XYZ file of C-alpha atoms in Angstrom:
81
model
C 19.817 -9.986 -0.956
C 19.959 -13.528 -2.269
C 20.036 -13.931 -6.052
C 16.988 -16.218 -6.046
C 14.940 -13.701 -4.050
C 15.975 -10.866 -6.382
C 15.047 -12.954 -9.434
C 11.642 -13.743 -7.931
C 10.974 -10.035 -7.237
C 11.935 -9.040 -10.784
C 9.732 -11.726 -12.331
C 6.834 -10.795 -10.059
C 6.987 -7.192 -11.306
C 7.678 -8.080 -14.932
C 4.641 -10.295 -15.477
C 1.976 -7.634 -14.860
C 3.941 -5.143 -16.951
C 4.136 -7.614 -19.818
C 0.392 -8.247 -19.576
C -0.370 -4.508 -19.695
C 1.838 -4.069 -22.755
C 0.185 -7.057 -24.418
C -3.303 -5.726 -23.607
C -2.479 -2.276 -25.022
C -0.953 -3.733 -28.186
C -3.926 -6.028 -28.768
C -6.387 -3.225 -28.092
C -4.628 -0.872 -30.493
C -4.292 -3.455 -33.267
C -7.923 -4.557 -33.059
C -9.683 -1.207 -32.578
C -7.340 1.322 -34.176
C -7.881 4.923 -33.072
C -10.174 4.076 -30.138
C -7.399 1.979 -28.616
C -4.728 4.622 -29.161
C -3.766 7.047 -26.373
C -6.542 9.613 -26.177
C -9.194 7.105 -27.250
C -12.124 5.860 -25.193
C -10.969 2.251 -24.939
C -7.464 3.331 -23.967
C -8.995 5.348 -21.122
C -10.865 2.248 -19.931
C -7.641 0.247 -20.016
C -5.888 2.935 -17.955
C -8.700 2.976 -15.395
C -8.527 -0.804 -15.084
C -4.742 -0.887 -14.677
C -4.666 1.937 -12.126
C -7.505 0.427 -10.105
C -5.788 -2.972 -9.991
C -2.559 -1.299 -8.868
C -4.466 0.605 -6.182
C -6.031 -2.637 -5.003
C -2.627 -4.286 -4.778
C -1.192 -1.373 -2.824
C -4.146 -1.427 -0.436
C -3.650 -5.161 0.092
C -0.014 -4.558 0.992
C -1.203 -2.034 3.575
C -3.583 -4.697 4.971
C -6.679 -2.885 3.745
C -9.462 -4.233 1.536
C -8.523 -4.078 -2.168
C -11.790 -2.319 -2.987
C -10.667 0.658 -0.902
C -7.531 1.033 -3.036
C -9.574 0.723 -6.213
C -11.995 3.400 -5.025
C -9.140 5.738 -4.113
C -7.611 5.202 -7.570
C -10.974 6.012 -9.172
C -11.302 9.182 -7.130
C -7.775 10.231 -8.073
C -8.427 9.633 -11.775
C -11.779 11.411 -11.574
C -10.116 14.556 -10.288
C -7.590 14.805 -13.119
C -8.180 17.673 -15.537
C -9.061 16.536 -19.031
């Protein structure tokens, strides 16, 4: 694999990860316990992140992104709490 292609793949994966970390940190610092793991706002952040990832995976499979988001929602809805 060419070094430029590898660098592009790493940066493509690192940007969304950095945004998720930034969103979690901001949420936790602003809201306190509700933004911490186990809180209601943290659960909303997790649902959003997983649904976006499902949409991206569905797009890679040449399916509508909404289908991937719905499948992610169904998977999260079936988790025991």
